[in-house]
PDB file of N, CA and C in Angstrom:
ATOM      1  N   GLU A  28     -10.830 -20.858  20.162  1.00 62.00           N
ATOM      2  CA  GLU A  28     -10.544 -22.017  19.325  1.00 62.00           C
ATOM      3  C   GLU A  28     -11.576 -22.143  18.201  1.00 62.00           C
ATOM      4  N   ARG A  29     -12.840 -21.917  18.523  1.00 63.00           N
ATOM      5  CA  ARG A  29     -13.883 -22.011  17.499  1.00 63.00           C
ATOM      6  C   ARG A  29     -13.696 -20.930  16.432  1.00 63.00           C
ATOM      7  N   LYS A  30     -13.336 -19.721  16.886  1.00 63.00           N
ATOM      8  CA  LYS A  30     -13.090 -18.629  15.944  1.00 63.00           C
ATOM      9  C   LYS A  30     -11.916 -18.968  15.028  1.00 63.00           C
ATOM     10  N   ARG A  31     -10.885 -19.555  15.589  1.00 69.00           N
ATOM     11  CA  ARG A  31      -9.706 -19.937  14.795  1.00 69.00           C
ATOM     12  C   ARG A  31     -10.083 -20.980  13.739  1.00 69.00           C
ATOM     13  N   ASP A  32     -10.941 -21.923  14.102  1.00 68.00           N
ATOM     14  CA  ASP A  32     -11.403 -22.915  13.131  1.00 68.00           C
ATOM     15  C   ASP A  32     -12.200 -22.258  12.010  1.00 68.00           C
ATOM     16  N   THR A  33     -12.987 -21.254  12.365  1.00 67.00           N
ATOM     17  CA  THR A  33     -13.766 -20.527  11.361  1.00 67.00           C
ATOM     18  C   THR A  33     -12.834 -19.804  10.401  1.00 67.00           C
ATOM     19  N   VAL A  34     -11.797 -19.171  10.931  1.00 71.00           N
ATOM     20  CA  VAL A  34     -10.823 -18.470  10.087  1.00 71.00           C
ATOM     21  C   VAL A  34     -10.145 -19.462   9.150  1.00 71.00           C
ATOM     22  N   ARG A  35      -9.771 -20.617   9.642  1.00 75.00           N
ATOM     23  CA  ARG A  35      -9.130 -21.647   8.798  1.00 75.00           C
ATOM     24  C   ARG A  35     -10.071 -22.093   7.687  1.00 75.00           C
ATOM     25  N   LEU A  36     -11.341 -22.297   8.025  1.00 73.00           N
ATOM     26  CA  LEU A  36     -12.317 -22.725   7.035  1.00 73.00           C
ATOM     27  C   LEU A  36     -12.499 -21.652   5.964  1.00 73.00           C
ATOM     28  N   ILE A  37     -12.643 -20.416   6.401  1.00 75.00           N
ATOM     29  CA  ILE A  37     -12.789 -19.315   5.448  1.00 75.00           C
ATOM     30  C   ILE A  37     -11.540 -19.212   4.578  1.00 75.00           C
ATOM     31  N   SER A  38     -10.370 -19.302   5.190  1.00 80.00           N
ATOM     32  CA  SER A  38      -9.104 -19.205   4.451  1.00 80.00           C
ATOM     33  C   SER A  38      -9.021 -20.275   3.370  1.00 80.00           C
ATOM     34  N   SER A  39      -9.329 -21.500   3.725  1.00 82.00           N
ATOM     35  CA  SER A  39      -9.196 -22.597   2.765  1.00 82.00           C
ATOM     36  C   SER A  39     -10.154 -22.433   1.592  1.00 82.00           C
ATOM     37  N   ASN A  40     -11.261 -21.725   1.783  1.00 86.00           N
ATOM     38  CA  ASN A  40     -12.217 -21.517   0.702  1.00 86.00           C
ATOM     39  C   ASN A  40     -11.897 -20.305  -0.163  1.00 86.00           C
ATOM     40  N   LEU A  41     -11.080 -19.391   0.338  1.00 92.00           N
ATOM     41  CA  LEU A  41     -10.842 -18.141  -0.368  1.00 92.00           C
ATOM     42  C   LEU A  41      -9.491 -18.026  -1.054  1.00 92.00           C
ATOM     43  N   ILE A  42      -8.488 -18.750  -0.578  1.00 92.00           N
ATOM     44  CA  ILE A  42      -7.140 -18.643  -1.139  1.00 92.00           C
ATOM     45  C   ILE A  42      -7.174 -18.980  -2.633  1.00 92.00           C
ATOM     46  N   GLY A  43      -6.616 -18.077  -3.431  1.00 92.00           N
ATOM     47  CA  GLY A  43      -6.537 -18.275  -4.879  1.00 92.00           C
ATOM     48  C   GLY A  43      -7.688 -17.670  -5.659  1.00 92.00           C
ATOM     49  N   LEU A  44      -8.766 -17.295  -4.975  1.00 94.00           N
ATOM     50  CA  LEU A  44      -9.907 -16.719  -5.677  1.00 94.00           C
ATOM     51  C   LEU A  44      -9.627 -15.290  -6.105  1.00 94.00           C
ATOM     52  N   PRO A  45     -10.236 -14.867  -7.226  1.00 94.00           N
ATOM     53  CA  PRO A  45     -10.196 -13.442  -7.556  1.00 94.00           C
ATOM     54  C   PRO A  45     -10.861 -12.662  -6.422  1.00 94.00           C
ATOM     55  N   LEU A  46     -10.401 -11.450  -6.188  1.00 95.00           N
ATOM     56  CA  LEU A  46     -10.899 -10.652  -5.072  1.00 95.00           C
ATOM     57  C   LEU A  46     -12.417 -10.513  -5.098  1.00 95.00           C
ATOM     58  N   GLU A  47     -12.987 -10.243  -6.263  1.00 95.00           N
ATOM     59  CA  GLU A  47     -14.433 -10.039  -6.355  1.00 95.00           C
ATOM     60  C   GLU A  47     -15.192 -11.277  -5.885  1.00 95.00           C
ATOM     61  N   GLU A  48     -14.732 -12.462  -6.295  1.00 95.00           N
ATOM     62  CA  GLU A  48     -15.367 -13.718  -5.874  1.00 95.00           C
ATOM     63  C   GLU A  48     -15.231 -13.921  -4.370  1.00 95.00           C
ATOM     64  N   ALA A  49     -14.061 -13.637  -3.849  1.00 94.00           N
ATOM     65  CA  ALA A  49     -13.812 -13.811  -2.422  1.00 94.00           C
ATOM     66  C   ALA A  49     -14.715 -12.893  -1.601  1.00 94.00           C
ATOM     67  N   LEU A  50     -14.861 -11.644  -2.048  1.00 95.00           N
ATOM     68  CA  LEU A  50     -15.732 -10.711  -1.325  1.00 95.00           C
ATOM     69  C   LEU A  50     -17.186 -11.162  -1.369  1.00 95.00           C
ATOM     70  N   LEU A  51     -17.619 -11.689  -2.513  1.00 94.00           N
ATOM     71  CA  LEU A  51     -18.976 -12.206  -2.627  1.00 94.00           C
ATOM     72  C   LEU A  51     -19.185 -13.388  -1.675  1.00 94.00           C
ATOM     73  N   SER A  52     -18.211 -14.283  -1.617  1.00 91.00           N
ATOM     74  CA  SER A  52     -18.295 -15.428  -0.702  1.00 91.00           C
ATOM     75  C   SER A  52     -18.368 -14.963   0.746  1.00 91.00           C
ATOM     76  N   CYS A  53     -17.567 -13.957   1.083  1.00 90.00           N
ATOM     77  CA  CYS A  53     -17.583 -13.424   2.447  1.00 90.00           C
ATOM     78  C   CYS A  53     -18.958 -12.851   2.783  1.00 90.00           C
ATOM     79  N   THR A  54     -19.529 -12.097   1.852  1.00 91.00           N
ATOM     80  CA  THR A  54     -20.851 -11.517   2.061  1.00 91.00           C
ATOM     81  C   THR A  54     -21.874 -12.616   2.313  1.00 91.00           C
ATOM     82  N   GLU A  55     -21.794 -13.690   1.539  1.00 90.00           N
ATOM     83  CA  GLU A  55     -22.721 -14.808   1.713  1.00 90.00           C
ATOM     84  C   GLU A  55     -22.552 -15.479   3.072  1.00 90.00           C
ATOM     85  N   MET A  56     -21.339 -15.405   3.646  1.00 84.00           N
ATOM     86  CA  MET A  56     -21.075 -15.988   4.968  1.00 84.00           C
ATOM     87  C   MET A  56     -21.335 -14.992   6.090  1.00 84.00           C
ATOM     88  N   GLY A  57     -21.729 -13.769   5.727  1.00 87.00           N
ATOM     89  CA  GLY A  57     -21.982 -12.743   6.737  1.00 87.00           C
ATOM     90  C   GLY A  57     -20.725 -12.108   7.291  1.00 87.00           C
ATOM     91  N   VAL A  58     -19.644 -12.147   6.510  1.00 86.00           N
ATOM     92  CA  VAL A  58     -18.355 -11.594   6.931  1.00 86.00           C
ATOM     93  C   VAL A  58     -18.044 -10.380   6.062  1.00 86.00           C
ATOM     94  N   ASN A  59     -17.572  -9.301   6.677  1.00 91.00           N
ATOM     95  CA  ASN A  59     -17.207  -8.085   5.955  1.00 91.00           C
ATOM     96  C   ASN A  59     -15.716  -7.802   6.189  1.00 91.00           C
ATOM     97  N   PRO A  60     -14.837  -8.403   5.376  1.00 92.00           N
ATOM     98  CA  PRO A  60     -13.396  -8.263   5.611  1.00 92.00           C
ATOM     99  C   PRO A  60     -12.825  -6.959   5.079  1.00 92.00           C
ATOM    100  N   SER A  61     -11.682  -6.582   5.613  1.00 93.00           N
ATOM    101  CA  SER A  61     -10.905  -5.505   5.015  1.00 93.00           C
ATOM    102  C   SER A  61     -10.006  -6.151   3.957  1.00 93.00           C
ATOM    103  N   VAL A  62      -9.377  -5.327   3.122  1.00 94.00           N
ATOM    104  CA  VAL A  62      -8.518  -5.836   2.047  1.00 94.00           C
ATOM    105  C   VAL A  62      -7.190  -5.091   2.083  1.00 94.00           C
ATOM    106  N   THR A  63      -6.102  -5.844   2.011  1.00 93.00           N
ATOM    107  CA  THR A  63      -4.758  -5.286   1.944  1.00 93.00           C
ATOM    108  C   THR A  63      -4.083  -5.828   0.700  1.00 93.00           C
ATOM    109  N   GLN A  64      -3.397  -4.955  -0.032  1.00 90.00           N
ATOM    110  CA  GLN A  64      -2.676  -5.375  -1.230  1.00 90.00           C
ATOM    111  C   GLN A  64      -1.202  -5.528  -0.928  1.00 90.00           C
ATOM    112  N   THR A  65      -0.600  -6.507  -1.575  1.00 86.00           N
ATOM    113  CA  THR A  65       0.838  -6.699  -1.472  1.00 86.00           C
ATOM    114  C   THR A  65       1.378  -6.902  -2.881  1.00 86.00           C
ATOM    115  N   ARG A  66       2.618  -6.518  -3.084  1.00 75.00           N
ATOM    116  CA  ARG A  66       3.231  -6.737  -4.393  1.00 75.00           C
ATOM    117  C   ARG A  66       4.743  -6.704  -4.249  1.00 75.00           C
ATOM    118  N   SER A  67       5.393  -7.244  -5.231  1.00 67.00           N
ATOM    119  CA  SER A  67       6.844  -7.239  -5.287  1.00 67.00           C
ATOM    120  C   SER A  67       7.324  -5.816  -5.534  1.00 67.00           C
ATOM    121  N   PRO A  68       8.471  -5.437  -4.984  1.00 67.00           N
ATOM    122  CA  PRO A  68       9.010  -4.102  -5.268  1.00 67.00           C
ATOM    123  C   PRO A  68       9.237  -3.865  -6.765  1.00 67.00           C
ATOM    124  N   LYS A  69       9.416  -4.934  -7.537  1.00 68.00           N
ATOM    125  CA  LYS A  69       9.623  -4.807  -8.978  1.00 68.00           C
ATOM    126  C   LYS A  69       8.338  -4.441  -9.709  1.00 68.00           C
ATOM    127  N   ASP A  70       7.192  -4.768  -9.114  1.00 66.00           N
ATOM    128  CA  ASP A  70       5.907  -4.506  -9.752  1.00 66.00           C
ATOM    129  C   ASP A  70       5.544  -3.039  -9.639  1.00 66.00           C
ATOM    130  N   LYS A  71       5.542  -2.355 -10.763  1.00 64.00           N
ATOM    131  CA  LYS A  71       5.215  -0.928 -10.773  1.00 64.00           C
ATOM    132  C   LYS A  71       3.723  -0.693 -10.988  1.00 64.00           C
ATOM    133  N   SER A  72       3.057  -1.633 -11.654  1.00 63.00           N
ATOM    134  CA  SER A  72       1.663  -1.426 -12.006  1.00 63.00           C
ATOM    135  C   SER A  72       0.895  -2.738 -11.901  1.00 63.00           C
ATOM    136  N   SER A  73      -0.390  -2.616 -11.633  1.00 62.00           N
ATOM    137  CA  SER A  73      -1.253  -3.797 -11.603  1.00 62.00           C
ATOM    138  C   SER A  73      -2.067  -3.895 -12.888  1.00 62.00           C
ATOM    139  N   GLU A  74      -1.749  -3.054 -13.872  1.00 66.00           N
ATOM    140  CA  GLU A  74      -2.485  -3.021 -15.131  1.00 66.00           C
ATOM    141  C   GLU A  74      -2.460  -4.383 -15.820  1.00 66.00           C
ATOM    142  N   GLY A  75      -3.637  -4.831 -16.253  1.00 68.00           N
ATOM    143  CA  GLY A  75      -3.742  -6.107 -16.953  1.00 68.00           C
ATOM    144  C   GLY A  75      -3.600  -7.311 -16.047  1.00 68.00           C
ATOM    145  N   ARG A  76      -3.689  -7.116 -14.755  1.00 78.00           N
ATOM    146  CA  ARG A  76      -3.520  -8.211 -13.806  1.00 78.00           C
ATOM    147  C   ARG A  76      -4.729  -8.262 -12.877  1.00 78.00           C
ATOM    148  N   SER A  77      -4.976  -9.437 -12.325  1.00 86.00           N
ATOM    149  CA  SER A  77      -6.120  -9.630 -11.445  1.00 86.00           C
ATOM    150  C   SER A  77      -5.681  -9.785 -10.003  1.00 86.00           C
ATOM    151  N   ALA A  78      -6.447  -9.165  -9.101  1.00 90.00           N
ATOM    152  CA  ALA A  78      -6.185  -9.312  -7.667  1.00 90.00           C
ATOM    153  C   ALA A  78      -6.726 -10.659  -7.216  1.00 90.00           C
ATOM    154  N   ARG A  79      -5.871 -11.463  -6.586  1.00 92.00           N
ATOM    155  CA  ARG A  79      -6.271 -12.770  -6.051  1.00 92.00           C
ATOM    156  C   ARG A  79      -5.884 -12.846  -4.582  1.00 92.00           C
ATOM    157  N   VAL A  80      -6.692 -13.553  -3.824  1.00 94.00           N
ATOM    158  CA  VAL A  80      -6.446 -13.714  -2.394  1.00 94.00           C
ATOM    159  C   VAL A  80      -5.265 -14.657  -2.198  1.00 94.00           C
ATOM    160  N   VAL A  81      -4.249 -14.198  -1.457  1.00 93.00           N
ATOM    161  CA  VAL A  81      -3.084 -15.026  -1.165  1.00 93.00           C
ATOM    162  C   VAL A  81      -3.000 -15.395   0.315  1.00 93.00           C
ATOM    163  N   ALA A  82      -3.757 -14.685   1.147  1.00 91.00           N
ATOM    164  CA  ALA A  82      -3.763 -14.997   2.583  1.00 91.00           C
ATOM    165  C   ALA A  82      -5.000 -14.385   3.223  1.00 91.00           C
ATOM    166  N   VAL A  83      -5.400 -14.961   4.341  1.00 91.00           N
ATOM    167  CA  VAL A  83      -6.480 -14.408   5.161  1.00 91.00           C
ATOM    168  C   VAL A  83      -5.913 -14.260   6.556  1.00 91.00           C
ATOM    169  N   ARG A  84      -5.983 -13.056   7.090  1.00 89.00           N
ATOM    170  CA  ARG A  84      -5.418 -12.755   8.411  1.00 89.00           C
ATOM    171  C   ARG A  84      -6.511 -12.277   9.350  1.00 89.00           C
ATOM    172  N   GLU A  85      -6.277 -12.489  10.630  1.00 84.00           N
ATOM    173  CA  GLU A  85      -7.138 -11.909  11.646  1.00 84.00           C
ATOM    174  C   GLU A  85      -6.553 -10.567  12.035  1.00 84.00           C
ATOM    175  N   ASN A  86      -7.376  -9.549  12.034  1.00 77.00           N
ATOM    176  CA  ASN A  86      -6.955  -8.218  12.449  1.00 77.00           C
ATOM    177  C   ASN A  86      -7.885  -7.811  13.585  1.00 77.00           C
ATOM    178  N   GLY A  87      -7.569  -8.273  14.784  1.00 78.00           N
ATOM    179  CA  GLY A  87      -8.478  -8.079  15.912  1.00 78.00           C
ATOM    180  C   GLY A  87      -9.722  -8.914  15.672  1.00 78.00           C
ATOM    181  N   ALA A  88     -10.870  -8.271  15.687  1.00 79.00           N
ATOM    182  CA  ALA A  88     -12.131  -8.982  15.471  1.00 79.00           C
ATOM    183  C   ALA A  88     -12.484  -9.062  13.988  1.00 79.00           C
ATOM    184  N   GLN A  89     -11.700  -8.418  13.131  1.00 85.00           N
ATOM    185  CA  GLN A  89     -12.023  -8.377  11.708  1.00 85.00           C
ATOM    186  C   GLN A  89     -11.069  -9.251  10.904  1.00 85.00           C
ATOM    187  N   LEU A  90     -11.588  -9.828   9.828  1.00 88.00           N
ATOM    188  CA  LEU A  90     -10.747 -10.572   8.902  1.00 88.00           C
ATOM    189  C   LEU A  90     -10.185  -9.620   7.860  1.00 88.00           C
ATOM    190  N   CYS A  91      -8.996  -9.940   7.386  1.00 92.00           N
ATOM    191  CA  CYS A  91      -8.348  -9.141   6.357  1.00 92.00           C
ATOM    192  C   CYS A  91      -7.921 -10.074   5.233  1.00 92.00           C
ATOM    193  N   LEU A  92      -8.375  -9.771   4.022  1.00 94.00           N
ATOM    194  CA  LEU A  92      -7.944 -10.522   2.846  1.00 94.00           C
ATOM    195  C   LEU A  92      -6.693  -9.855   2.299  1.00 94.00           C
ATOM    196  N   VAL A  93      -5.629 -10.611   2.135  1.00 94.00           N
ATOM    197  CA  VAL A  93      -4.390 -10.100   1.550  1.00 94.00           C
ATOM    198  C   VAL A  93      -4.397 -10.531   0.089  1.00 94.00           C
ATOM    199  N   VAL A  94      -4.292  -9.551  -0.813  1.00 94.00           N
ATOM    200  CA  VAL A  94      -4.343  -9.855  -2.236  1.00 94.00           C
ATOM    201  C   VAL A  94      -3.043  -9.445  -2.920  1.00 94.00           C
ATOM    202  N   ALA A  95      -2.719 -10.177  -3.967  1.00 90.00           N
ATOM    203  CA  ALA A  95      -1.583  -9.859  -4.835  1.00 90.00           C
ATOM    204  C   ALA A  95      -2.106  -9.911  -6.262  1.00 90.00           C
ATOM    205  N   PHE A  96      -1.391  -9.270  -7.159  1.00 86.00           N
ATOM    206  CA  PHE A  96      -1.834  -9.198  -8.547  1.00 86.00           C
ATOM    207  C   PHE A  96      -1.102 -10.227  -9.402  1.00 86.00           C
ATOM    208  N   PHE A  97      -1.883 -10.924 -10.234  1.00 82.00           N
ATOM    209  CA  PHE A  97      -1.355 -11.970 -11.098  1.00 82.00           C
ATOM    210  C   PHE A  97      -1.863 -11.756 -12.513  1.00 82.00           C
ATOM    211  N   SER A  98      -1.055 -12.129 -13.472  1.00 76.00           N
ATOM    212  CA  SER A  98      -1.463 -12.061 -14.864  1.00 76.00           C
ATOM    213  C   SER A  98      -2.380 -13.231 -15.168  1.00 76.00           C
ATOM    214  N   ASP A  99      -3.494 -12.942 -15.818  1.00 70.00           N
ATOM    215  CA  ASP A  99      -4.406 -14.006 -16.230  1.00 70.00           C
ATOM    216  C   ASP A  99      -4.164 -14.397 -17.680  1.00 70.00           C
ATOM    217  N   ALA A 100      -3.132 -13.830 -18.286  1.00 63.00           N
ATOM    218  CA  ALA A 100      -2.807 -14.142 -19.677  1.00 63.00           C
ATOM    219  C   ALA A 100      -2.250 -15.553 -19.777  1.00 63.00           C
ATOM    220  N   GLY A 101      -2.497 -16.177 -20.903  1.00 57.00           N
ATOM    221  CA  GLY A 101      -1.914 -17.487 -21.152  1.00 57.00           C
ATOM    222  C   GLY A 101      -0.430 -17.355 -21.390  1.00 57.00           C
ATOM    223  N   PRO A 102       0.296 -18.466 -21.458  1.00 58.00           N
ATOM    224  CA  PRO A 102       1.770 -18.411 -21.608  1.00 58.00           C
ATOM    225  C   PRO A 102       2.236 -17.595 -22.813  1.00 58.00           C
ATOM    226  N   LYS A 103       1.593 -17.749 -23.973  1.00 55.00           N
ATOM    227  CA  LYS A 103       2.012 -16.997 -25.167  1.00 55.00           C
ATOM    228  C   LYS A 103       1.717 -15.522 -25.006  1.00 55.00           C
ATOM    229  N   GLU A 104       0.539 -15.186 -24.436  1.00 51.00           N
ATOM    230  CA  GLU A 104       0.184 -13.791 -24.233  1.00 51.00           C
ATOM    231  C   GLU A 104       1.130 -13.141 -23.232  1.00 51.00           C
ATOM    232  N   ALA A 105       1.489 -13.848 -22.179  1.00 48.00           N
ATOM    233  CA  ALA A 105       2.393 -13.312 -21.166  1.00 48.00           C
ATOM    234  C   ALA A 105       3.780 -13.089 -21.760  1.00 48.00           C
ATOM    235  N   GLN A 106       4.239 -14.021 -22.600  1.00 51.00           N
ATOM    236  CA  GLN A 106       5.554 -13.891 -23.234  1.00 51.00           C
ATOM    237  C   GLN A 106       5.562 -12.678 -24.163  1.00 51.00           C
ATOM    238  N   HIS A 107       4.475 -12.491 -24.911  1.00 51.00           N
ATOM    239  CA  HIS A 107       4.372 -11.352 -25.821  1.00 51.00           C
ATOM    240  C   HIS A 107       4.382 -10.036 -25.047  1.00 51.00           C
ATOM    241  N   ALA A 108       3.650  -9.995 -23.925  1.00 52.00           N
ATOM    242  CA  ALA A 108       3.581  -8.783 -23.104  1.00 52.00           C
ATOM    243  C   ALA A 108       4.935  -8.444 -22.488  1.00 52.00           C
ATOM    244  N   ALA A 109       5.752  -9.483 -22.208  1.00 51.00           N
ATOM    245  CA  ALA A 109       7.064  -9.273 -21.603  1.00 51.00           C
ATOM    246  C   ALA A 109       8.057  -8.703 -22.615  1.00 51.00           C
ATOM    247  N   GLY A 110       7.745  -8.836 -23.884  1.00 50.00           N
ATOM    248  CA  GLY A 110       8.624  -8.239 -24.892  1.00 50.00           C
ATOM    249  C   GLY A 110       9.381  -9.273 -25.582  1.00 50.00           C
TER     250      GLY A 110
END
């Protein structure tokens, strides 16, 4: 139960963060997570996009950060990139 509370606390602090920030936060907490990427089948490339934490999972005794790629472009830049 205590471990589950720790996972919830870590999750609530990491969701939405860029991967680099999340890994730094984990290091500061003494946690060394693995990282798994997920993406839509339509997404062919992560070019020009940032990896952000979308979930934190328990993988046995280790935590796993699940990341997806998001555009950091503003609305006009994203519209221009879309064509």
